[in-house]
Amino acid sequence: MSTPATDPGTYRPRPASLAGRRVRAAVIGTGAIGRGSHLPALAQLAEEGETEVVAAVDIDAIAVEEFCRAGGVPNAYTDLDLMLREQRPDLVTICTPPTLHRAQTIAALRAGAWVWCEKPPVPTLADYAAVEAEEGTDGGPYASIVFQHRFGSASSHVRGLLTSGALGRPLVAHCQTTWYRDSAYYAVPWRGRWQTEGGGPAMGHGIHQMDLLLDLLGPWREVRAMAGRLVHDVETEDVSTALVRFENGALATVVNSVLSPDEVSRIRIDCERATVELTHLYGHSNANWRITPAPGVPADELAAWRDFGPDVPSSHLAQLRELVASMRAGERPRSSGADGRTSLELIAALYKAAFTDATVEAGEIGPGDPFYTAMHGNAPGWAPAAAKAVSA
């Protein structure tokens, strides 16, 4: 965690061009995801001459000093505003709890830095709109979300097969994130609460698989859903199921759970000419994908479908490499703006459908809808006591 920004409007924007120099990066939040995923990805690109990590920020002075010492980062801060003023990074990676994402992302954007923020990007659609309003135009800076499952050789190959029509029309899909989290996991104060985590497994766990499903199948049209608290004493759900109809006509089931001892992440898409299936847990490579042809598919065509090319696993590194390329080109990166909002919109619709027992249409949730400003929508039985008191 790190300190929120207070007065970012006084910062000077960074130089527009990154030509001939490394991207100066800063890591906000030095916990497990910062240490285990963001810093190693930045370090690999540093070896390739693309980046340099100039600073890290955390409210825990001892933790940030140790992070910097272990990672060779030259500047440790406990104040985000001060770091932005003094270091003027080109890129800020945000590895803090969701409740801090909006303020920290806006602070970095106003300082002229691009942002790469862990999922969920922000707790609500209203927060996402506030972030979008701070983005630059015609070259950035832009705020991108960590959706690393979209990236890598296999997801790129399958996306191409689907969009080209090689596999025929997508017909039936299944998206599954069935994981296991015990009571110790929810003992962390910010977990399981709407205000600080934004939602339960749909928001904090299944968002990755749902994002990949949307990236592969395209826009959705309507959703129906159910949710429950079956085990954990939390404000949010601990399991949800949904039925989703896509604009291309495909029908999908979505299951998100933290109650499942046999943990698995899975996407299956049945098309007219083949079934494509991904089975993994926290990341995938070419070997995690399987393509099963319908009868009559020629052997040479199947061989082409199964040729995923050199194996580039899904990872923070794969996404960061593409993000840095977008920065150098001055182009909006994938998983930012409208493209980054798609998963958050589906999750908001899933919650609204589950808590109101109604079918929710794409584009339905906007300003004035209670689910636009809170994922619980002040729904009876789901809104925290403080939210119900405010709305009374």
GROMACS .gro file of C-alpha atoms in nm:
model
  392
    1MET     CA    1   0.000   0.000   0.000
    2SER     CA    2   0.109   0.357  -0.051
    3THR     CA    3  -0.003   0.703   0.036
    4PRO     CA    4  -0.280   0.857  -0.176
    5ALA     CA    5  -0.204   1.164  -0.380
    6THR     CA    6  -0.304   1.503  -0.249
    7ASP     CA    7  -0.219   1.775  -0.503
    8PRO     CA    8  -0.105   1.620  -0.830
    9GLY     CA    9  -0.220   1.911  -1.043
   10THR     CA   10   0.103   2.105  -0.984
   11TYR     CA   11   0.327   1.846  -1.149
   12ARG     CA   12   0.498   1.908  -1.480
   13PRO     CA   13   0.423   1.651  -1.753
   14ARG     CA   14   0.707   1.432  -1.874
   15PRO     CA   15   0.872   1.492  -2.213
   16ALA     CA   16   0.657   1.353  -2.493
   17SER     CA   17   0.931   1.152  -2.664
   18LEU     CA   18   1.089   0.833  -2.530
   19ALA     CA   19   1.317   0.800  -2.831
   20GLY     CA   20   1.673   0.702  -2.747
   21ARG     CA   21   1.621   0.647  -2.377
   22ARG     CA   22   1.486   0.398  -2.127
   23VAL     CA   23   1.136   0.419  -1.982
   24ARG     CA   24   1.166   0.545  -1.624
   25ALA     CA   25   0.936   0.332  -1.406
   26ALA     CA   26   0.818   0.347  -1.045
   27VAL     CA   27   0.646   0.071  -0.846
   28ILE     CA   28   0.366   0.170  -0.607
   29GLY     CA   29   0.308  -0.093  -0.339
   30THR     CA   30   0.585  -0.333  -0.243
   31GLY     CA   31   0.381  -0.637  -0.138
   32ALA     CA   32   0.371  -0.980  -0.299
   33ILE     CA   33   0.248  -0.874  -0.643
   34GLY     CA   34   0.499  -0.590  -0.665
   35ARG     CA   35   0.789  -0.813  -0.558
   36GLY     CA   36   0.683  -1.126  -0.741
   37SER     CA   37   0.548  -0.998  -1.073
   38HIS     CA   38   0.600  -0.630  -1.147
   39LEU     CA   39   0.961  -0.588  -1.041
   40PRO     CA   40   1.084  -0.904  -1.219
   41ALA     CA   41   0.908  -0.797  -1.542
   42LEU     CA   42   1.058  -0.450  -1.521
   43ALA     CA   43   1.399  -0.600  -1.442
   44GLN     CA   44   1.386  -0.825  -1.749
   45LEU     CA   45   1.304  -0.529  -1.972
   46ALA     CA   46   1.585  -0.337  -1.805
   47GLU     CA   47   1.825  -0.611  -1.915
   48GLU     CA   48   1.691  -0.560  -2.267
   49GLY     CA   49   1.760  -0.187  -2.246
   50GLU     CA   50   1.393  -0.083  -2.238
   51THR     CA   51   1.329   0.027  -1.878
   52GLU     CA   52   1.488   0.141  -1.555
   53VAL     CA   53   1.317   0.131  -1.217
   54VAL     CA   54   1.388   0.466  -1.055
   55ALA     CA   55   1.172   0.448  -0.741
   56ALA     CA   56   0.931   0.253  -0.524
   57VAL     CA   57   0.661   0.378  -0.287
   58ASP     CA   58   0.496   0.220   0.017
   59ILE     CA   59   0.350   0.351   0.343
   60ASP     CA   60   0.575   0.103   0.528
   61ALA     CA   61   0.920   0.264   0.532
   62ILE     CA   62   1.096  -0.058   0.630
   63ALA     CA   63   0.919  -0.258   0.358
   64VAL     CA   64   1.001  -0.012   0.082
   65GLU     CA   65   1.363   0.017   0.190
   66GLU     CA   66   1.399  -0.361   0.182
   67PHE     CA   67   1.222  -0.377  -0.157
   68CYS     CA   68   1.464  -0.123  -0.301
   69ARG     CA   69   1.768  -0.286  -0.146
   70ALA     CA   70   1.675  -0.633  -0.276
   71GLY     CA   71   1.575  -0.509  -0.622
   72GLY     CA   72   1.847  -0.252  -0.680
   73VAL     CA   73   1.596   0.034  -0.691
   74PRO     CA   74   1.773   0.364  -0.612
   75ASN     CA   75   1.496   0.567  -0.446
   76ALA     CA   76   1.254   0.465  -0.170
   77TYR     CA   77   0.953   0.681  -0.079
   78THR     CA   78   0.658   0.673   0.158
   79ASP     CA   79   0.493   0.970  -0.017
   80LEU     CA   80   0.354   0.921  -0.368
   81ASP     CA   81   0.322   1.292  -0.444
   82LEU     CA   82   0.681   1.358  -0.348
   83MET     CA   83   0.805   1.071  -0.565
   84LEU     CA   84   0.608   1.195  -0.866
   85ARG     CA   85   0.746   1.547  -0.827
   86GLU     CA   86   1.107   1.445  -0.772
   87GLN     CA   87   1.144   1.146  -1.005
   88ARG     CA   88   0.894   1.230  -1.281
   89PRO     CA   89   0.858   0.867  -1.397
   90ASP     CA   90   0.729   0.780  -1.743
   91LEU     CA   91   0.544   0.475  -1.611
   92VAL     CA   92   0.387   0.399  -1.274
   93THR     CA   93   0.288   0.042  -1.189
   94ILE     CA   94   0.023   0.018  -0.916
   95CYS     CA   95   0.025  -0.289  -0.689
   96THR     CA   96  -0.196  -0.169  -0.403
   97PRO     CA   97  -0.546  -0.269  -0.281
   98PRO     CA   98  -0.833  -0.167  -0.512
   99THR     CA   99  -0.964   0.114  -0.295
  100LEU     CA  100  -0.644   0.312  -0.362
  101HIS     CA  101  -0.634   0.262  -0.739
  102ARG     CA  102  -0.845   0.559  -0.846
  103ALA     CA  103  -0.656   0.827  -0.651
  104GLN     CA  104  -0.313   0.683  -0.732
  105THR     CA  105  -0.390   0.637  -1.102
  106ILE     CA  106  -0.523   0.991  -1.136
  107ALA     CA  107  -0.222   1.132  -0.953
  108ALA     CA  108   0.017   0.954  -1.189
  109LEU     CA  109  -0.175   1.057  -1.501
  110ARG     CA  110  -0.178   1.421  -1.392
  111ALA     CA  111   0.195   1.393  -1.338
  112GLY     CA  112   0.231   1.289  -1.702
  113ALA     CA  113   0.303   0.921  -1.630
  114TRP     CA  114   0.142   0.625  -1.800
  115VAL     CA  115  -0.016   0.376  -1.557
  116TRP     CA  116  -0.020  -0.002  -1.537
  117CYS     CA  117  -0.262  -0.093  -1.258
  118GLU     CA  118  -0.340  -0.431  -1.105
  119LYS     CA  119  -0.690  -0.568  -1.137
  120PRO     CA  120  -0.957  -0.484  -1.049
  121PRO     CA  121  -0.876  -0.142  -1.194
  122VAL     CA  122  -1.111   0.046  -0.958
  123PRO     CA  123  -1.409  -0.057  -0.742
  124THR     CA  124  -1.685   0.091  -0.963
  125LEU     CA  125  -1.775   0.205  -1.313
  126ALA     CA  126  -1.801   0.561  -1.184
  127ASP     CA  127  -1.441   0.540  -1.064
  128TYR     CA  128  -1.336   0.407  -1.404
  129ALA     CA  129  -1.502   0.701  -1.578
  130ALA     CA  130  -1.313   0.939  -1.348
  131VAL     CA  131  -0.985   0.776  -1.449
  132GLU     CA  132  -1.070   0.791  -1.819
  133ALA     CA  133  -1.143   1.164  -1.785
  134GLU     CA  134  -0.782   1.221  -1.671
  135GLU     CA  135  -0.616   1.036  -1.959
  136GLY     CA  136  -0.434   1.226  -2.228
  137THR     CA  137  -0.523   1.236  -2.595
  138ASP     CA  138  -0.315   1.192  -2.909
  139GLY     CA  139  -0.030   1.005  -2.744
  140GLY     CA  140  -0.119   0.962  -2.379
  141PRO     CA  141  -0.061   0.924  -2.099
  142TYR     CA  142  -0.303   0.631  -2.069
  143ALA     CA  143  -0.399   0.398  -1.785
  144SER     CA  144  -0.382   0.024  -1.861
  145ILE     CA  145  -0.500  -0.267  -1.646
  146VAL     CA  146  -0.303  -0.581  -1.569
  147PHE     CA  147  -0.493  -0.846  -1.767
  148GLN     CA  148  -0.195  -1.065  -1.845
  149HIS     CA  149  -0.401  -1.369  -1.950
  150ARG     CA  150  -0.483  -1.191  -2.276
  151PHE     CA  151  -0.116  -1.184  -2.368
  152GLY     CA  152   0.117  -1.456  -2.492
  153SER     CA  153   0.141  -1.675  -2.799
  154ALA     CA  154  -0.154  -1.907  -2.739
  155SER     CA  155  -0.423  -1.649  -2.663
  156SER     CA  156  -0.306  -1.444  -2.961
  157HIS     CA  157  -0.322  -1.748  -3.189
  158VAL     CA  158  -0.667  -1.854  -3.072
  159ARG     CA  159  -0.798  -1.499  -3.100
  160GLY     CA  160  -0.683  -1.497  -3.461
  161LEU     CA  161  -0.856  -1.829  -3.535
  162LEU     CA  162  -1.181  -1.702  -3.387
  163THR     CA  163  -1.182  -1.359  -3.547
  164SER     CA  164  -1.087  -1.496  -3.890
  165GLY     CA  165  -1.375  -1.743  -3.883
  166ALA     CA  166  -1.143  -2.040  -3.935
  167LEU     CA  167  -1.321  -2.238  -3.661
  168GLY     CA  168  -1.668  -2.136  -3.772
  169ARG     CA  169  -1.920  -1.951  -3.556
  170PRO     CA  170  -1.867  -1.964  -3.178
  171LEU     CA  171  -2.174  -2.137  -3.030
  172VAL     CA  172  -2.129  -2.242  -2.667
  173ALA     CA  173  -1.873  -2.129  -2.410
  174HIS     CA  174  -1.780  -2.198  -2.050
  175CYS     CA  175  -1.568  -1.974  -1.827
  176GLN     CA  176  -1.464  -2.119  -1.492
  177THR     CA  177  -1.260  -1.978  -1.205
  178THR     CA  178  -1.309  -2.222  -0.919
  179TRP     CA  179  -1.047  -2.154  -0.656
  180TYR     CA  180  -1.016  -2.206  -0.279
  181ARG     CA  181  -0.962  -1.941  -0.013
  182ASP     CA  182  -0.980  -2.016   0.361
  183SER     CA  183  -1.072  -1.799   0.659
  184ALA     CA  184  -0.712  -1.682   0.701
  185TYR     CA  185  -0.728  -1.527   0.355
  186TYR     CA  186  -1.029  -1.319   0.457
  187ALA     CA  187  -0.867  -1.217   0.787
  188VAL     CA  188  -0.686  -0.944   0.589
  189PRO     CA  189  -0.900  -0.639   0.678
  190TRP     CA  190  -0.964  -0.510   0.325
  191ARG     CA  191  -1.074  -0.843   0.176
  192GLY     CA  192  -1.437  -0.943   0.145
  193ARG     CA  193  -1.559  -0.583   0.175
  194TRP     CA  194  -1.730  -0.384  -0.099
  195GLN     CA  195  -1.558  -0.056  -0.021
  196THR     CA  196  -1.204  -0.187  -0.015
  197GLU     CA  197  -1.205  -0.493  -0.245
  198GLY     CA  198  -1.489  -0.393  -0.477
  199GLY     CA  199  -1.645  -0.740  -0.483
  200GLY     CA  200  -1.595  -1.109  -0.421
  201PRO     CA  201  -1.455  -1.378  -0.653
  202ALA     CA  202  -1.624  -1.229  -0.960
  203MET     CA  203  -1.430  -0.907  -0.907
  204GLY     CA  204  -1.107  -1.023  -0.747
  205HIS     CA  205  -1.050  -1.369  -0.895
  206GLY     CA  206  -1.266  -1.456  -1.195
  207ILE     CA  207  -1.208  -1.119  -1.360
  208HIS     CA  208  -0.902  -1.258  -1.538
  209GLN     CA  209  -1.083  -1.547  -1.705
  210MET     CA  210  -1.386  -1.333  -1.787
  211ASP     CA  211  -1.158  -1.073  -1.944
  212LEU     CA  212  -0.994  -1.339  -2.159
  213LEU     CA  213  -1.335  -1.475  -2.261
  214LEU     CA  214  -1.445  -1.128  -2.369
  215ASP     CA  215  -1.118  -1.074  -2.553
  216LEU     CA  216  -1.178  -1.395  -2.748
  217LEU     CA  217  -1.554  -1.372  -2.811
  218GLY     CA  218  -1.612  -0.998  -2.832
  219PRO     CA  219  -1.901  -0.791  -2.692
  220TRP     CA  220  -2.177  -0.943  -2.480
  221ARG     CA  221  -2.548  -0.861  -2.510
  222GLU     CA  222  -2.721  -0.974  -2.189
  223VAL     CA  223  -2.655  -1.152  -1.861
  224ARG     CA  224  -2.855  -1.339  -1.597
  225ALA     CA  225  -2.692  -1.446  -1.270
  226MET     CA  226  -2.704  -1.579  -0.915
  227ALA     CA  227  -2.468  -1.519  -0.624
  228GLY     CA  228  -2.435  -1.647  -0.270
  229ARG     CA  229  -2.246  -1.640   0.057
  230LEU     CA  230  -2.220  -2.009   0.130
  231VAL     CA  231  -1.916  -2.031   0.360
  232HIS     CA  232  -1.737  -1.707   0.443
  233ASP     CA  233  -1.856  -1.430   0.676
  234VAL     CA  234  -1.801  -1.146   0.428
  235GLU     CA  235  -1.999  -0.857   0.277
  236THR     CA  236  -1.943  -0.975  -0.079
  237GLU     CA  237  -2.034  -1.304  -0.244
  238ASP     CA  238  -1.810  -1.611  -0.224
  239VAL     CA  239  -1.962  -1.780  -0.530
  240SER     CA  240  -2.149  -1.666  -0.842
  241THR     CA  241  -2.286  -1.817  -1.161
  242ALA     CA  242  -2.400  -1.640  -1.475
  243LEU     CA  243  -2.549  -1.698  -1.820
  244VAL     CA  244  -2.418  -1.461  -2.087
  245ARG     CA  245  -2.543  -1.406  -2.442
  246PHE     CA  246  -2.287  -1.253  -2.678
  247GLU     CA  247  -2.355  -1.024  -2.972
  248ASN     CA  248  -2.236  -1.297  -3.208
  249GLY     CA  249  -2.509  -1.525  -3.070
  250ALA     CA  250  -2.287  -1.749  -2.856
  251LEU     CA  251  -2.418  -1.855  -2.514
  252ALA     CA  252  -2.179  -1.886  -2.218
  253THR     CA  253  -2.185  -2.003  -1.859
  254VAL     CA  254  -1.958  -1.830  -1.605
  255VAL     CA  255  -1.871  -1.973  -1.262
  256ASN     CA  256  -1.661  -1.788  -1.003
  257SER     CA  257  -1.587  -1.951  -0.668
  258VAL     CA  258  -1.347  -1.939  -0.373
  259LEU     CA  259  -1.501  -2.257  -0.227
  260SER     CA  260  -1.343  -2.518  -0.455
  261PRO     CA  261  -1.063  -2.743  -0.317
  262ASP     CA  262  -0.989  -2.878  -0.666
  263GLU     CA  263  -0.873  -2.545  -0.808
  264VAL     CA  264  -0.886  -2.480  -1.181
  265SER     CA  265  -0.922  -2.198  -1.433
  266ARG     CA  266  -1.087  -2.299  -1.759
  267ILE     CA  267  -1.226  -2.157  -2.080
  268ARG     CA  268  -1.397  -2.376  -2.337
  269ILE     CA  269  -1.544  -2.247  -2.664
  270ASP     CA  270  -1.739  -2.480  -2.892
  271CYS     CA  271  -1.743  -2.354  -3.250
  272GLU     CA  272  -1.899  -2.502  -3.564
  273ARG     CA  273  -1.573  -2.667  -3.668
  274ALA     CA  274  -1.380  -2.719  -3.344
  275THR     CA  275  -1.372  -2.696  -2.966
  276VAL     CA  276  -1.098  -2.481  -2.813
  277GLU     CA  277  -1.020  -2.540  -2.446
  278LEU     CA  278  -0.779  -2.380  -2.200
  279THR     CA  279  -0.715  -2.547  -1.864
  280HIS     CA  280  -0.468  -2.397  -1.615
  281LEU     CA  281  -0.463  -2.220  -1.278
  282TYR     CA  282  -0.277  -1.887  -1.260
  283GLY     CA  283  -0.115  -1.866  -1.603
  284HIS     CA  284  -0.101  -2.053  -1.931
  285SER     CA  285   0.140  -2.156  -2.206
  286ASN     CA  286   0.084  -2.322  -2.543
  287ALA     CA  287   0.064  -2.664  -2.376
  288ASN     CA  288  -0.241  -2.560  -2.170
  289TRP     CA  289  -0.457  -2.523  -2.482
  290ARG     CA  290  -0.631  -2.802  -2.675
  291ILE     CA  291  -0.812  -2.788  -3.010
  292THR     CA  292  -1.051  -3.074  -3.094
  293PRO     CA  293  -1.181  -3.074  -3.453
  294ALA     CA  294  -1.531  -3.157  -3.568
  295PRO     CA  295  -1.560  -3.458  -3.801
  296GLY     CA  296  -1.441  -3.388  -4.151
  297VAL     CA  297  -1.180  -3.118  -4.079
  298PRO     CA  298  -0.879  -3.181  -4.307
  299ALA     CA  299  -0.560  -3.291  -4.133
  300ASP     CA  300  -0.352  -3.008  -4.280
  301GLU     CA  301  -0.601  -2.747  -4.157
  302LEU     CA  302  -0.602  -2.898  -3.807
  303ALA     CA  303  -0.223  -2.897  -3.805
  304ALA     CA  304  -0.225  -2.524  -3.881
  305TRP     CA  305  -0.476  -2.462  -3.603
  306ARG     CA  306  -0.255  -2.648  -3.356
  307ASP     CA  307   0.061  -2.460  -3.455
  308PHE     CA  308   0.079  -2.195  -3.182
  309GLY     CA  309   0.428  -2.085  -3.277
  310PRO     CA  310   0.713  -2.022  -3.031
  311ASP     CA  311   0.582  -2.053  -2.675
  312VAL     CA  312   0.532  -1.716  -2.504
  313PRO     CA  313   0.346  -1.785  -2.177
  314SER     CA  314   0.086  -1.544  -2.049
  315SER     CA  315   0.260  -1.320  -1.797
  316HIS     CA  316   0.313  -0.972  -1.664
  317LEU     CA  317   0.627  -0.962  -1.878
  318ALA     CA  318   0.436  -1.035  -2.199
  319GLN     CA  319   0.188  -0.756  -2.130
  320LEU     CA  320   0.450  -0.510  -2.009
  321ARG     CA  321   0.658  -0.563  -2.321
  322GLU     CA  322   0.358  -0.466  -2.537
  323LEU     CA  323   0.274  -0.172  -2.309
  324VAL     CA  324   0.624  -0.026  -2.340
  325ALA     CA  325   0.602  -0.062  -2.718
  326SER     CA  326   0.272   0.131  -2.709
  327MET     CA  327   0.434   0.401  -2.498
  328ARG     CA  328   0.716   0.443  -2.746
  329ALA     CA  329   0.466   0.461  -3.033
  330GLY     CA  330   0.239   0.702  -2.844
  331GLU     CA  331  -0.055   0.466  -2.895
  332ARG     CA  332  -0.331   0.361  -2.659
  333PRO     CA  333  -0.241   0.015  -2.524
  334ARG     CA  334  -0.472  -0.283  -2.506
  335SER     CA  335  -0.668  -0.324  -2.181
  336SER     CA  336  -0.707   0.051  -2.139
  337GLY     CA  337  -0.996   0.288  -2.205
  338ALA     CA  338  -1.309   0.128  -2.347
  339ASP     CA  339  -1.122  -0.199  -2.402
  340GLY     CA  340  -1.018  -0.214  -2.036
  341ARG     CA  341  -1.368  -0.131  -1.914
  342THR     CA  342  -1.540  -0.433  -2.072
  343SER     CA  343  -1.468  -0.675  -1.788
  344LEU     CA  344  -1.576  -0.426  -1.521
  345GLU     CA  345  -1.902  -0.368  -1.710
  346LEU     CA  346  -1.973  -0.741  -1.725
  347ILE     CA  347  -1.905  -0.780  -1.353
  348ALA     CA  348  -2.134  -0.490  -1.265
  349ALA     CA  349  -2.404  -0.647  -1.481
  350LEU     CA  350  -2.347  -0.987  -1.317
  351TYR     CA  351  -2.397  -0.835  -0.971
  352LYS     CA  352  -2.705  -0.639  -1.079
  353ALA     CA  353  -2.858  -0.946  -1.239
  354ALA     CA  354  -2.785  -1.159  -0.932
  355PHE     CA  355  -2.904  -0.908  -0.672
  356THR     CA  356  -3.219  -0.795  -0.858
  357ASP     CA  357  -3.314  -1.127  -1.022
  358ALA     CA  358  -3.341  -0.952  -1.359
  359THR     CA  359  -3.181  -0.979  -1.701
  360VAL     CA  360  -2.928  -0.699  -1.754
  361GLU     CA  361  -2.857  -0.563  -2.101
  362ALA     CA  362  -2.519  -0.437  -2.220
  363GLY     CA  363  -2.491  -0.060  -2.176
  364GLU     CA  364  -2.773  -0.053  -1.921
  365ILE     CA  365  -2.564   0.050  -1.620
  366GLY     CA  366  -2.475   0.419  -1.639
  367PRO     CA  367  -2.493   0.736  -1.428
  368GLY     CA  368  -2.804   0.727  -1.213
  369ASP     CA  369  -2.803   0.349  -1.181
  370PRO     CA  370  -2.710   0.242  -0.824
  371PHE     CA  371  -2.480  -0.028  -0.964
  372TYR     CA  372  -2.278   0.242  -1.142
  373THR     CA  373  -2.146   0.385  -0.815
  374ALA     CA  374  -2.140   0.063  -0.605
  375MET     CA  375  -2.113  -0.296  -0.720
  376HIS     CA  376  -2.365  -0.397  -0.452
  377GLY     CA  377  -2.613  -0.140  -0.586
  378ASN     CA  378  -2.752  -0.087  -0.233
  379ALA     CA  379  -2.942  -0.413  -0.289
  380PRO     CA  380  -3.122  -0.554   0.015
  381GLY     CA  381  -2.918  -0.829   0.177
  382TRP     CA  382  -2.599  -0.727  -0.002
  383ALA     CA  383  -2.522  -0.362   0.069
  384PRO     CA  384  -2.305  -0.303   0.379
  385ALA     CA  385  -2.483  -0.138   0.672
  386ALA     CA  386  -2.304   0.197   0.613
  387ALA     CA  387  -2.419   0.209   0.250
  388LYS     CA  388  -2.779   0.130   0.343
  389ALA     CA  389  -2.774   0.402   0.608
  390VAL     CA  390  -2.653   0.659   0.353
  391SER     CA  391  -2.920   0.561   0.100
  392ALA     CA  392  -3.203   0.557   0.356
   0.00000   0.00000   0.00000
